[in-house]
Amino acid sequence: MNSCVVLLTSALLVGAILVLSVSHTAESAPLSSHRNNFISEQDSEPDSEYVLEMLARLGQSLIRANDLEK
């Protein structure tokens, strides 16, 4: 019984250390230029023609899916 408690406690301690070390390295990692480009592209206005085309395709897909269910 005592060895199970010691084993469980040490496993939890090792797990906590791993989580803390991974979160610390993730926070300190610099942003790559690819990610910066993606963020800057998202800040600009989307092409309205493209958005309308995608909405039309989505609507057609939903209509076809409803027809197939019937």
Coordinates of N, CA and C in Angstrom, one line a residue:
M1 N 0.8 -1.2 0.0 CA 0.0 0.0 0.0 C 0.9 1.3 0.0
N2 N 1.9 1.3 0.8 CA 2.8 2.4 0.9 C 3.5 2.6 -0.4
S3 N 3.9 1.5 -1.0 CA 4.7 1.7 -2.3 C 3.8 2.2 -3.4
C4 N 2.5 1.9 -3.4 CA 1.6 2.4 -4.4 C 1.4 3.9 -4.2
V5 N 1.4 4.4 -3.0 CA 1.2 5.8 -2.7 C 2.5 6.5 -3.2
V6 N 3.6 6.0 -2.9 CA 4.9 6.6 -3.3 C 5.0 6.6 -4.8
L7 N 4.6 5.5 -5.5 CA 4.7 5.5 -6.9 C 3.7 6.5 -7.6
L8 N 2.5 6.6 -7.0 CA 1.6 7.5 -7.6 C 2.0 8.9 -7.4
T9 N 2.5 9.2 -6.2 CA 3.0 10.6 -5.9 C 4.2 11.0 -6.8
S10 N 5.1 10.1 -7.0 CA 6.2 10.4 -7.9 C 5.8 10.5 -9.3
A11 N 4.8 9.7 -9.8 CA 4.3 9.8 -11.2 C 3.6 11.2 -11.4
L12 N 2.9 11.6 -10.4 CA 2.2 12.9 -10.5 C 3.2 14.0 -10.5
L13 N 4.3 13.9 -9.7 CA 5.3 14.9 -9.6 C 6.0 15.0 -11.0
V14 N 6.4 13.9 -11.6 CA 7.1 13.9 -12.9 C 6.1 14.4 -13.9
G15 N 4.9 14.1 -13.9 CA 3.9 14.6 -14.9 C 3.8 16.1 -14.7
A16 N 3.7 16.6 -13.5 CA 3.6 18.1 -13.3 C 4.9 18.8 -13.8
I17 N 6.0 18.2 -13.6 CA 7.3 18.8 -14.1 C 7.3 18.8 -15.6
L18 N 6.9 17.8 -16.2 CA 6.8 17.7 -17.7 C 5.9 18.8 -18.2
V19 N 4.7 18.9 -17.7 CA 3.7 19.9 -18.1 C 4.3 21.3 -18.0
L20 N 4.9 21.6 -16.9 CA 5.5 22.9 -16.6 C 6.6 23.2 -17.6
S21 N 7.5 22.2 -17.8 CA 8.6 22.5 -18.7 C 8.1 22.6 -20.2
V22 N 7.1 21.9 -20.6 CA 6.6 22.0 -22.0 C 5.9 23.4 -22.1
S23 N 5.1 23.8 -21.2 CA 4.5 25.1 -21.3 C 5.5 26.2 -21.3
H24 N 6.5 26.1 -20.5 CA 7.5 27.2 -20.4 C 8.3 27.3 -21.8
T25 N 8.6 26.2 -22.4 CA 9.3 26.2 -23.7 C 8.4 26.7 -24.8
A26 N 7.1 26.4 -24.7 CA 6.1 26.9 -25.7 C 6.0 28.4 -25.6
E27 N 5.9 28.9 -24.4 CA 5.8 30.4 -24.3 C 7.0 31.1 -24.7
S28 N 8.2 30.5 -24.6 CA 9.4 31.2 -24.9 C 9.8 31.1 -26.4
A29 N 9.1 30.2 -27.1 CA 9.5 30.0 -28.5 C 9.1 31.2 -29.4
P30 N 9.9 31.7 -30.2 CA 9.6 32.9 -31.0 C 8.6 32.5 -32.1
L31 N 7.8 33.4 -32.6 CA 6.9 33.2 -33.7 C 7.7 33.1 -35.0
S32 N 7.3 32.1 -35.8 CA 8.0 32.0 -37.1 C 7.5 33.0 -38.1
S33 N 8.2 33.3 -39.1 CA 7.8 34.2 -40.1 C 6.6 33.7 -40.9
H34 N 6.4 32.4 -41.0 CA 5.3 31.9 -41.7 C 4.0 32.2 -40.9
R35 N 4.1 32.1 -39.6 CA 2.9 32.4 -38.8 C 2.6 33.9 -38.8
N36 N 3.7 34.7 -38.8 CA 3.4 36.2 -38.9 C 2.8 36.5 -40.2
N37 N 3.2 35.9 -41.3 CA 2.5 36.1 -42.6 C 1.1 35.8 -42.6
F38 N 0.8 34.6 -41.9 CA -0.6 34.2 -41.8 C -1.5 35.2 -41.1
I39 N -0.9 35.7 -40.0 CA -1.7 36.7 -39.2 C -1.9 37.9 -39.9
S40 N -0.9 38.4 -40.7 CA -1.0 39.7 -41.4 C -2.0 39.5 -42.6
E41 N -2.1 38.3 -43.1 CA -3.1 38.1 -44.2 C -4.5 38.1 -43.7
Q42 N -4.7 37.6 -42.4 CA -6.0 37.6 -41.8 C -6.5 39.0 -41.4
D43 N -5.6 39.9 -41.3 CA -6.0 41.3 -40.9 C -6.6 42.0 -42.0
S44 N -6.3 41.7 -43.2 CA -6.8 42.4 -44.4 C -8.2 42.0 -44.7
E45 N -8.9 42.8 -45.4 CA -10.3 42.5 -45.8 C -10.3 41.3 -46.8
P46 N -11.3 40.4 -46.6 CA -11.4 39.3 -47.5 C -12.0 39.7 -48.8
D47 N -11.7 39.0 -49.8 CA -12.3 39.2 -51.2 C -13.8 38.9 -51.1
S48 N -14.6 39.9 -51.4 CA -16.0 39.7 -51.3 C -16.6 38.7 -52.3
E49 N -16.0 38.7 -53.5 CA -16.4 37.7 -54.5 C -16.1 36.3 -54.1
Y50 N -15.0 36.1 -53.5 CA -14.6 34.8 -53.0 C -15.5 34.3 -51.9
V51 N -15.8 35.2 -51.0 CA -16.7 34.9 -49.9 C -18.1 34.5 -50.4
L52 N -18.6 35.3 -51.3 CA -19.9 35.0 -51.9 C -19.9 33.6 -52.6
E53 N -18.9 33.4 -53.3 CA -18.8 32.1 -54.0 C -18.7 30.9 -53.1
M54 N -18.0 31.0 -52.0 CA -17.9 30.0 -51.0 C -19.3 29.8 -50.3
L55 N -20.0 30.9 -50.0 CA -21.3 30.7 -49.4 C -22.3 30.1 -50.3
A56 N -22.2 30.4 -51.6 CA -23.1 29.7 -52.6 C -22.8 28.2 -52.7
R57 N -21.5 27.9 -52.7 CA -21.1 26.5 -52.7 C -21.6 25.7 -51.5
L58 N -21.5 26.4 -50.3 CA -22.0 25.8 -49.1 C -23.5 25.6 -49.1
G59 N -24.2 26.6 -49.6 CA -25.6 26.4 -49.7 C -26.0 25.3 -50.6
Q60 N -25.4 25.2 -51.8 CA -25.7 24.1 -52.7 C -25.4 22.7 -52.1
S61 N -24.3 22.7 -51.3 CA -23.9 21.4 -50.6 C -25.0 21.0 -49.6
L62 N -25.5 22.0 -48.9 CA -26.5 21.7 -47.9 C -27.8 21.3 -48.6
I63 N -28.2 21.9 -49.7 CA -29.4 21.5 -50.4 C -29.3 20.1 -50.9
R64 N -28.1 19.8 -51.5 CA -27.9 18.4 -52.0 C -27.9 17.4 -50.9
A65 N -27.4 17.7 -49.7 CA -27.3 16.8 -48.6 C -28.8 16.6 -48.1
N66 N -29.6 17.6 -48.1 CA -31.0 17.4 -47.6 C -31.8 16.6 -48.6
D67 N -31.5 16.8 -49.9 CA -32.2 16.0 -51.0 C -31.8 14.5 -50.9
L68 N -30.5 14.2 -50.6 CA -30.1 12.9 -50.4 C -30.7 12.2 -49.2
E69 N -30.9 12.9 -48.2 CA -31.5 12.3 -47.0 C -33.0 11.9 -47.2
K70 N -33.7 12.6 -48.1 CA -35.1 12.3 -48.4 C -35.3 11.1 -49.3

